[in-house]
PDB file of C-alpha atoms and ligand atoms in Angstrom:
ATOM      1  CA  UNK A   1       0.000   0.000   0.000  1.00  0.00           C
ATOM      2  CA  UNK A   2       1.268   3.437  -0.942  1.00  0.00           C
ATOM      3  CA  UNK A   3       1.198   6.021   1.788  1.00  0.00           C
ATOM      4  CA  UNK A   4      -0.211   9.437   0.995  1.00  0.00           C
ATOM      5  CA  UNK A   5       2.394  12.198   0.753  1.00  0.00           C
ATOM      6  CA  UNK A   6       1.568  15.853   1.409  1.00  0.00           C
ATOM      7  CA  UNK A   7       4.533  18.113   0.720  1.00  0.00           C
ATOM      8  CA  UNK A   8       4.886  21.882   0.960  1.00  0.00           C
ATOM      9  CA  UNK A   9       7.362  23.556  -1.384  1.00  0.00           C
ATOM     10  CA  UNK A  10       7.796  27.022   0.053  1.00  0.00           C
ATOM     11  CA  UNK A  11       9.965  28.228  -2.852  1.00  0.00           C
ATOM     12  CA  UNK A  12      11.650  31.596  -2.023  1.00  0.00           C
ATOM     13  CA  UNK A  13       9.287  32.426   0.831  1.00  0.00           C
ATOM     14  CA  UNK A  14       9.652  32.772   4.617  1.00  0.00           C
ATOM     15  CA  UNK A  15      12.685  34.121   6.420  1.00  0.00           C
ATOM     16  CA  UNK A  16      14.017  32.122   9.397  1.00  0.00           C
ATOM     17  CA  UNK A  17      11.865  34.142  11.810  1.00  0.00           C
ATOM     18  CA  UNK A  18       8.763  33.776   9.634  1.00  0.00           C
ATOM     19  CA  UNK A  19       9.505  30.055   9.470  1.00  0.00           C
ATOM     20  CA  UNK A  20       9.615  29.857  13.257  1.00  0.00           C
ATOM     21  CA  UNK A  21       6.390  31.792  13.651  1.00  0.00           C
ATOM     22  CA  UNK A  22       4.517  29.764  11.040  1.00  0.00           C
ATOM     23  CA  UNK A  23       5.686  26.327  12.111  1.00  0.00           C
ATOM     24  CA  UNK A  24       5.119  27.033  15.813  1.00  0.00           C
ATOM     25  CA  UNK A  25       1.518  27.821  14.967  1.00  0.00           C
ATOM     26  CA  UNK A  26       0.796  24.839  12.668  1.00  0.00           C
ATOM     27  CA  UNK A  27       3.149  22.088  13.819  1.00  0.00           C
ATOM     28  CA  UNK A  28       0.558  20.172  15.839  1.00  0.00           C
ATOM     29  CA  UNK A  29      -1.946  20.346  12.998  1.00  0.00           C
ATOM     30  CA  UNK A  30       0.352  19.199  10.187  1.00  0.00           C
ATOM     31  CA  UNK A  31       1.142  15.852  11.797  1.00  0.00           C
ATOM     32  CA  UNK A  32      -0.808  12.966  10.346  1.00  0.00           C
ATOM     33  CA  UNK A  33      -1.027   9.222  10.820  1.00  0.00           C
ATOM     34  CA  UNK A  34      -2.388   8.772   7.288  1.00  0.00           C
ATOM     35  CA  UNK A  35       0.180  10.817   5.385  1.00  0.00           C
ATOM     36  CA  UNK A  36       3.891  11.429   5.214  1.00  0.00           C
ATOM     37  CA  UNK A  37       4.160  15.205   5.558  1.00  0.00           C
ATOM     38  CA  UNK A  38       7.138  17.114   4.151  1.00  0.00           C
ATOM     39  CA  UNK A  39       8.092  20.785   4.270  1.00  0.00           C
ATOM     40  CA  UNK A  40      10.711  22.268   1.948  1.00  0.00           C
ATOM     41  CA  UNK A  41      11.738  25.700   3.303  1.00  0.00           C
ATOM     42  CA  UNK A  42      14.406  27.918   1.725  1.00  0.00           C
ATOM     43  CA  UNK A  43      17.913  26.768   2.636  1.00  0.00           C
ATOM     44  CA  UNK A  44      18.538  29.507   5.194  1.00  0.00           C
ATOM     45  CA  UNK A  45      15.328  28.618   7.069  1.00  0.00           C
ATOM     46  CA  UNK A  46      16.033  24.889   7.276  1.00  0.00           C
ATOM     47  CA  UNK A  47      17.737  24.946  10.722  1.00  0.00           C
ATOM     48  CA  UNK A  48      14.670  26.671  12.235  1.00  0.00           C
ATOM     49  CA  UNK A  49      12.350  24.119  10.625  1.00  0.00           C
ATOM     50  CA  UNK A  50      14.460  21.172  11.790  1.00  0.00           C
ATOM     51  CA  UNK A  51      14.575  22.520  15.313  1.00  0.00           C
ATOM     52  CA  UNK A  52      10.835  23.214  15.588  1.00  0.00           C
ATOM     53  CA  UNK A  53       9.753  19.956  13.953  1.00  0.00           C
ATOM     54  CA  UNK A  54      12.238  17.664  15.707  1.00  0.00           C
ATOM     55  CA  UNK A  55       9.678  16.017  17.947  1.00  0.00           C
ATOM     56  CA  UNK A  56       7.151  15.533  15.147  1.00  0.00           C
ATOM     57  CA  UNK A  57       7.013  13.142  12.179  1.00  0.00           C
ATOM     58  CA  UNK A  58       7.122  16.028   9.709  1.00  0.00           C
ATOM     59  CA  UNK A  59      10.068  15.597   7.366  1.00  0.00           C
ATOM     60  CA  UNK A  60      12.211  18.591   6.447  1.00  0.00           C
ATOM     61  CA  UNK A  61      13.560  18.721   2.915  1.00  0.00           C
ATOM     62  CA  UNK A  62      15.626  21.069   0.764  1.00  0.00           C
ATOM     63  CA  UNK A  63      14.540  22.608  -2.523  1.00  0.00           C
ATOM     64  CA  UNK A  64      17.897  22.077  -4.191  1.00  0.00           C
ATOM     65  CA  UNK A  65      21.495  20.845  -3.822  1.00  0.00           C
ATOM     66  CA  UNK A  66      24.541  20.197  -5.989  1.00  0.00           C
ATOM     67  CA  UNK A  67      25.660  16.671  -6.822  1.00  0.00           C
ATOM     68  CA  UNK A  68      29.412  17.123  -6.300  1.00  0.00           C
ATOM     69  CA  UNK A  69      30.885  16.119  -2.923  1.00  0.00           C
ATOM     70  CA  UNK A  70      32.660  19.417  -2.136  1.00  0.00           C
ATOM     71  CA  UNK A  71      34.940  22.035  -3.646  1.00  0.00           C
ATOM     72  CA  UNK A  72      34.905  25.129  -5.792  1.00  0.00           C
ATOM     73  CA  UNK A  73      31.179  25.460  -6.514  1.00  0.00           C
ATOM     74  CA  UNK A  74      30.365  28.941  -5.233  1.00  0.00           C
ATOM     75  CA  UNK A  75      26.846  29.280  -3.923  1.00  0.00           C
ATOM     76  CA  UNK A  76      26.066  25.575  -3.834  1.00  0.00           C
ATOM     77  CA  UNK A  77      25.454  23.062  -1.017  1.00  0.00           C
ATOM     78  CA  UNK A  78      26.190  19.346  -1.032  1.00  0.00           C
ATOM     79  CA  UNK A  79      24.052  16.407   0.035  1.00  0.00           C
ATOM     80  CA  UNK A  80      26.300  15.833   3.067  1.00  0.00           C
ATOM     81  CA  UNK A  81      25.816  19.442   4.198  1.00  0.00           C
ATOM     82  CA  UNK A  82      22.041  19.037   4.008  1.00  0.00           C
ATOM     83  CA  UNK A  83      22.115  15.705   5.836  1.00  0.00           C
ATOM     84  CA  UNK A  84      24.307  17.170   8.577  1.00  0.00           C
ATOM     85  CA  UNK A  85      21.661  19.895   9.018  1.00  0.00           C
ATOM     86  CA  UNK A  86      18.861  17.387   9.539  1.00  0.00           C
ATOM     87  CA  UNK A  87      17.511  17.334   5.980  1.00  0.00           C
ATOM     88  CA  UNK A  88      15.979  14.041   4.807  1.00  0.00           C
ATOM     89  CA  UNK A  89      14.578  14.820   1.356  1.00  0.00           C
ATOM     90  CA  UNK A  90      15.259  17.013  -1.654  1.00  0.00           C
ATOM     91  CA  UNK A  91      13.252  18.363  -4.589  1.00  0.00           C
ATOM     92  CA  UNK A  92      14.938  17.696  -7.929  1.00  0.00           C
ATOM     93  CA  UNK A  93      14.003  18.942 -11.393  1.00  0.00           C
ATOM     94  CA  UNK A  94      11.355  21.492 -10.433  1.00  0.00           C
ATOM     95  CA  UNK A  95      10.244  23.402 -13.534  1.00  0.00           C
ATOM     96  CA  UNK A  96      11.409  26.673 -11.960  1.00  0.00           C
ATOM     97  CA  UNK A  97      14.926  25.252 -11.683  1.00  0.00           C
ATOM     98  CA  UNK A  98      14.750  23.881 -15.204  1.00  0.00           C
ATOM     99  CA  UNK A  99      13.371  27.095 -16.747  1.00  0.00           C
ATOM    100  CA  UNK A 100      14.840  29.934 -14.665  1.00  0.00           C
ATOM    101  CA  UNK A 101      18.176  28.337 -13.729  1.00  0.00           C
ATOM    102  CA  UNK A 102      18.733  26.271 -16.854  1.00  0.00           C
ATOM    103  CA  UNK A 103      18.911  22.835 -15.230  1.00  0.00           C
ATOM    104  CA  UNK A 104      18.886  20.132 -17.877  1.00  0.00           C
ATOM    105  CA  UNK A 105      18.046  16.429 -17.866  1.00  0.00           C
ATOM    106  CA  UNK A 106      21.693  15.449 -17.445  1.00  0.00           C
ATOM    107  CA  UNK A 107      22.128  17.544 -14.289  1.00  0.00           C
ATOM    108  CA  UNK A 108      18.815  16.295 -12.921  1.00  0.00           C
ATOM    109  CA  UNK A 109      19.904  12.705 -13.498  1.00  0.00           C
ATOM    110  CA  UNK A 110      23.221  13.325 -11.668  1.00  0.00           C
ATOM    111  CA  UNK A 111      21.365  14.920  -8.749  1.00  0.00           C
ATOM    112  CA  UNK A 112      18.854  12.075  -8.567  1.00  0.00           C
ATOM    113  CA  UNK A 113      21.611   9.469  -8.444  1.00  0.00           C
ATOM    114  CA  UNK A 114      23.566  11.365  -5.799  1.00  0.00           C
ATOM    115  CA  UNK A 115      20.527  12.020  -3.611  1.00  0.00           C
ATOM    116  CA  UNK A 116      19.594   8.346  -3.498  1.00  0.00           C
ATOM    117  CA  UNK A 117      23.199   7.282  -2.916  1.00  0.00           C
ATOM    118  CA  UNK A 118      23.361   9.652   0.060  1.00  0.00           C
ATOM    119  CA  UNK A 119      20.053   8.506   1.509  1.00  0.00           C
ATOM    120  CA  UNK A 120      18.048  11.653   0.772  1.00  0.00           C
ATOM    121  CA  UNK A 121      14.517  10.988  -0.500  1.00  0.00           C
ATOM    122  CA  UNK A 122      14.268  12.662  -3.910  1.00  0.00           C
ATOM    123  CA  UNK A 123      11.031  14.273  -5.033  1.00  0.00           C
ATOM    124  CA  UNK A 124      11.592  14.279  -8.779  1.00  0.00           C
ATOM    125  CA  UNK A 125       9.429  16.794 -10.635  1.00  0.00           C
ATOM    126  CA  UNK A 126       8.215  16.529 -14.202  1.00  0.00           C
ATOM    127  CA  UNK A 127       5.707  18.602 -16.111  1.00  0.00           C
ATOM    128  CA  UNK A 128       4.823  20.014 -19.504  1.00  0.00           C
ATOM    129  CA  UNK A 129       4.385  23.587 -20.726  1.00  0.00           C
ATOM    130  CA  UNK A 130       1.061  24.817 -22.103  1.00  0.00           C
ATOM    131  CA  UNK A 131       2.567  24.680 -25.585  1.00  0.00           C
ATOM    132  CA  UNK A 132       3.360  20.980 -25.231  1.00  0.00           C
ATOM    133  CA  UNK A 133      -0.095  20.246 -23.787  1.00  0.00           C
ATOM    134  CA  UNK A 134      -1.783  22.047 -26.647  1.00  0.00           C
ATOM    135  CA  UNK A 135       0.296  20.138 -29.199  1.00  0.00           C
ATOM    136  CA  UNK A 136      -1.046  16.862 -27.764  1.00  0.00           C
ATOM    137  CA  UNK A 137       2.417  15.563 -26.855  1.00  0.00           C
ATOM    138  CA  UNK A 138       2.182  15.625 -23.034  1.00  0.00           C
ATOM    139  CA  UNK A 139       2.398  11.872 -22.434  1.00  0.00           C
ATOM    140  CA  UNK A 140       5.472  11.320 -24.559  1.00  0.00           C
ATOM    141  CA  UNK A 141       7.162  14.456 -23.183  1.00  0.00           C
ATOM    142  CA  UNK A 142       6.669  13.337 -19.566  1.00  0.00           C
ATOM    143  CA  UNK A 143       7.807   9.821 -20.424  1.00  0.00           C
ATOM    144  CA  UNK A 144      10.994  11.334 -21.871  1.00  0.00           C
ATOM    145  CA  UNK A 145      11.627  13.390 -18.716  1.00  0.00           C
ATOM    146  CA  UNK A 146      11.155  10.322 -16.512  1.00  0.00           C
ATOM    147  CA  UNK A 147      13.374   8.055 -18.630  1.00  0.00           C
ATOM    148  CA  UNK A 148      16.183  10.646 -18.710  1.00  0.00           C
ATOM    149  CA  UNK A 149      15.979  11.366 -14.983  1.00  0.00           C
ATOM    150  CA  UNK A 150      16.127   7.675 -14.026  1.00  0.00           C
ATOM    151  CA  UNK A 151      18.897   6.703 -16.460  1.00  0.00           C
ATOM    152  CA  UNK A 152      21.411   4.468 -14.687  1.00  0.00           C
ATOM    153  CA  UNK A 153      19.378   4.058 -11.476  1.00  0.00           C
ATOM    154  CA  UNK A 154      18.819   0.501 -10.248  1.00  0.00           C
ATOM    155  CA  UNK A 155      15.324  -0.737  -9.417  1.00  0.00           C
ATOM    156  CA  UNK A 156      16.244  -0.673  -5.740  1.00  0.00           C
ATOM    157  CA  UNK A 157      17.292   2.976  -5.959  1.00  0.00           C
ATOM    158  CA  UNK A 158      14.297   3.954  -8.100  1.00  0.00           C
ATOM    159  CA  UNK A 159      12.098   2.474  -5.392  1.00  0.00           C
ATOM    160  CA  UNK A 160      13.365   5.124  -2.976  1.00  0.00           C
ATOM    161  CA  UNK A 161      12.122   8.026  -5.126  1.00  0.00           C
ATOM    162  CA  UNK A 162       8.915  10.046  -5.172  1.00  0.00           C
ATOM    163  CA  UNK A 163       7.734  11.589  -8.447  1.00  0.00           C
ATOM    164  CA  UNK A 164       5.668  14.771  -8.656  1.00  0.00           C
ATOM    165  CA  UNK A 165       3.759  15.630 -11.816  1.00  0.00           C
ATOM    166  CA  UNK A 166       3.442  19.408 -12.021  1.00  0.00           C
ATOM    167  CA  UNK A 167       2.065  20.824 -15.267  1.00  0.00           C
ATOM    168  CA  UNK A 168       3.824  24.183 -15.697  1.00  0.00           C
ATOM    169  CA  UNK A 169       0.615  25.889 -16.808  1.00  0.00           C
ATOM    170  CA  UNK A 170      -0.977  25.001 -13.455  1.00  0.00           C
ATOM    171  CA  UNK A 171       1.845  26.255 -11.213  1.00  0.00           C
ATOM    172  CA  UNK A 172       1.030  29.480  -9.394  1.00  0.00           C
ATOM    173  CA  UNK A 173      -1.723  30.275 -11.874  1.00  0.00           C
ATOM    174  CA  UNK A 174      -4.755  29.190  -9.876  1.00  0.00           C
ATOM    175  CA  UNK A 175      -5.532  26.945 -12.865  1.00  0.00           C
ATOM    176  CA  UNK A 176      -5.500  23.403 -11.515  1.00  0.00           C
ATOM    177  CA  UNK A 177      -5.408  20.417 -13.833  1.00  0.00           C
ATOM    178  CA  UNK A 178      -8.713  18.572 -13.695  1.00  0.00           C
ATOM    179  CA  UNK A 179      -8.553  15.357 -11.741  1.00  0.00           C
ATOM    180  CA  UNK A 180      -8.914  13.466 -15.044  1.00  0.00           C
ATOM    181  CA  UNK A 181      -5.949  15.294 -16.581  1.00  0.00           C
ATOM    182  CA  UNK A 182      -3.812  14.801 -13.461  1.00  0.00           C
ATOM    183  CA  UNK A 183      -4.818  11.147 -13.085  1.00  0.00           C
ATOM    184  CA  UNK A 184      -4.037  10.419 -16.723  1.00  0.00           C
ATOM    185  CA  UNK A 185      -0.477  11.726 -16.520  1.00  0.00           C
ATOM    186  CA  UNK A 186       0.243  10.341 -13.026  1.00  0.00           C
ATOM    187  CA  UNK A 187      -0.935   6.968 -14.382  1.00  0.00           C
ATOM    188  CA  UNK A 188       1.359   7.282 -17.349  1.00  0.00           C
ATOM    189  CA  UNK A 189       4.302   8.174 -15.051  1.00  0.00           C
ATOM    190  CA  UNK A 190       3.572   4.960 -13.149  1.00  0.00           C
ATOM    191  CA  UNK A 191       3.405   3.078 -16.410  1.00  0.00           C
ATOM    192  CA  UNK A 192       6.818   4.381 -17.490  1.00  0.00           C
ATOM    193  CA  UNK A 193       8.246   3.323 -14.129  1.00  0.00           C
ATOM    194  CA  UNK A 194       6.683  -0.105 -14.660  1.00  0.00           C
ATOM    195  CA  UNK A 195       8.320  -0.418 -18.075  1.00  0.00           C
ATOM    196  CA  UNK A 196      11.678   0.554 -16.584  1.00  0.00           C
ATOM    197  CA  UNK A 197      11.584  -1.320 -13.276  1.00  0.00           C
ATOM    198  CA  UNK A 198       8.594  -3.678 -13.172  1.00  0.00           C
ATOM    199  CA  UNK A 199       5.327  -3.769 -11.314  1.00  0.00           C
ATOM    200  CA  UNK A 200       6.553  -3.913  -7.720  1.00  0.00           C
ATOM    201  CA  UNK A 201       8.539  -0.682  -7.997  1.00  0.00           C
ATOM    202  CA  UNK A 202       5.807   1.091  -9.950  1.00  0.00           C
ATOM    203  CA  UNK A 203       2.991   0.026  -7.638  1.00  0.00           C
ATOM    204  CA  UNK A 204       4.914   1.112  -4.539  1.00  0.00           C
ATOM    205  CA  UNK A 205       6.063   4.478  -5.864  1.00  0.00           C
ATOM    206  CA  UNK A 206       4.301   7.592  -4.610  1.00  0.00           C
ATOM    207  CA  UNK A 207       3.288   9.800  -7.529  1.00  0.00           C
ATOM    208  CA  UNK A 208       2.115  13.275  -6.525  1.00  0.00           C
ATOM    209  CA  UNK A 209       0.265  16.032  -8.319  1.00  0.00           C
ATOM    210  CA  UNK A 210       1.320  19.673  -8.001  1.00  0.00           C
ATOM    211  CA  UNK A 211      -0.070  22.903  -9.460  1.00  0.00           C
ATOM    212  CA  UNK A 212      -2.519  25.198  -7.654  1.00  0.00           C
ATOM    213  CA  UNK A 213      -3.518  22.444  -5.227  1.00  0.00           C
ATOM    214  CA  UNK A 214      -5.455  23.852  -2.281  1.00  0.00           C
ATOM    215  CA  UNK A 215      -7.810  22.833   0.509  1.00  0.00           C
ATOM    216  CA  UNK A 216     -10.733  23.027  -1.904  1.00  0.00           C
ATOM    217  CA  UNK A 217      -9.460  20.710  -4.628  1.00  0.00           C
ATOM    218  CA  UNK A 218      -7.023  18.407  -2.797  1.00  0.00           C
ATOM    219  CA  UNK A 219      -9.561  15.773  -1.740  1.00  0.00           C
ATOM    220  CA  UNK A 220     -10.771  15.144  -5.273  1.00  0.00           C
ATOM    221  CA  UNK A 221      -7.244  15.014  -6.711  1.00  0.00           C
ATOM    222  CA  UNK A 222      -5.844  12.624  -4.107  1.00  0.00           C
ATOM    223  CA  UNK A 223      -8.860  10.335  -4.390  1.00  0.00           C
ATOM    224  CA  UNK A 224      -7.675   9.358  -7.904  1.00  0.00           C
ATOM    225  CA  UNK A 225      -6.144   5.912  -8.161  1.00  0.00           C
ATOM    226  CA  UNK A 226      -2.721   7.055  -9.355  1.00  0.00           C
ATOM    227  CA  UNK A 227      -2.410  10.286  -7.358  1.00  0.00           C
ATOM    228  CA  UNK A 228      -0.827   9.581  -3.998  1.00  0.00           C
ATOM    229  CA  UNK A 229      -0.672  13.122  -2.675  1.00  0.00           C
ATOM    230  CA  UNK A 230       0.402  16.620  -3.519  1.00  0.00           C
ATOM    231  CA  UNK A 231       3.364  18.946  -3.873  1.00  0.00           C
ATOM    232  CA  UNK A 232       1.885  22.239  -2.801  1.00  0.00           C
ATOM    233  CA  UNK A 233       3.305  25.712  -3.365  1.00  0.00           C
ATOM    234  CA  UNK A 234       1.357  28.797  -2.292  1.00  0.00           C
ATOM    235  CA  UNK A 235      -1.226  26.982  -0.145  1.00  0.00           C
ATOM    236  CA  UNK A 236       1.609  25.424   1.899  1.00  0.00           C
ATOM    237  CA  UNK A 237       2.613  28.888   3.150  1.00  0.00           C
ATOM    238  CA  UNK A 238      -0.643  29.330   5.026  1.00  0.00           C
ATOM    239  CA  UNK A 239      -2.788  27.688   7.672  1.00  0.00           C
ATOM    240  CA  UNK A 240      -4.535  26.022   4.760  1.00  0.00           C
ATOM    241  CA  UNK A 241      -1.656  23.523   4.607  1.00  0.00           C
ATOM    242  CA  UNK A 242      -2.996  21.931   7.803  1.00  0.00           C
ATOM    243  CA  UNK A 243      -6.388  21.459   6.103  1.00  0.00           C
ATOM    244  CA  UNK A 244      -4.760  19.814   3.095  1.00  0.00           C
ATOM    245  CA  UNK A 245      -2.869  17.408   5.375  1.00  0.00           C
ATOM    246  CA  UNK A 246      -6.231  16.341   6.829  1.00  0.00           C
ATOM    247  CA  UNK A 247      -8.058  15.627   3.531  1.00  0.00           C
TER     248      UNK A 247
HETATM  249  P1  13P B 301       1.473  26.254  -6.544  1.00  0.00           P
HETATM  250  O1  13P B 301       0.789  25.301  -5.588  1.00  0.00           O
HETATM  251  O2  13P B 301       1.732  27.585  -5.965  1.00  0.00           O
HETATM  252  O3  13P B 301       0.801  26.273  -7.864  1.00  0.00           O
HETATM  253  O4  13P B 301       2.946  25.630  -6.815  1.00  0.00           O
HETATM  254  C1  13P B 301       3.065  24.306  -7.139  1.00  0.00           C
HETATM  255  C2  13P B 301       4.506  23.925  -7.124  1.00  0.00           C
HETATM  256  O5  13P B 301       5.268  24.345  -7.989  1.00  0.00           O
HETATM  257  C3  13P B 301       4.986  23.081  -6.030  1.00  0.00           C
HETATM  258  O6  13P B 301       6.276  22.635  -6.271  1.00  0.00           O
END
């Protein structure tokens, strides 16, 4: 049985003191027996989050890292640095990193391999632009992203990953994919994983939907067979996150 995953990607929001204030107020309400709950604060706010959430089951993740061990990579942090700070998970391949910071499939693949090797749970993001959706090529585009990201990973390592399907046209736009659209692509992600690694890995993998998910639409989305939870942006910055955890 796949466990539900509710994850908040805060993006570039909340200073360390805002993080403290917010998490102090919601920490008791974002714990859940039914779901694995993750928060992904900005790097500088991670120590506050780790400290406030240490006696809860809420998992603290990072939004990014660099795959090299150490050295002359100004501005970057390594997996070991995150782990030493109490981080257990990392988002990889978010469309904002792909589009704004130029991350390509090769870099995403290197990060995915390193994260798993180090014992960080990767949340691998995939998602199509509006242009690709309108050209009718969404399924094959997402399949390509998944195949390139997982290149060279063993079935055992792939089994440690979470995938989040986030259509770019639904991120931060208030325009959620319908549950049919989200279910179709999450199902096809699972199918690609099945082709690569077999049924056991694909059936056990958590596949999330992300893109304008909120307390009003979360229940319907996560009730779909192939949608195991959500990667939530703006609604994870508010009290509303606690309502989404409870759906
Ligand atoms: P929104 O929920 O703000 O649309 O963001 C989704 C997202 O990109 C989460 O990673």
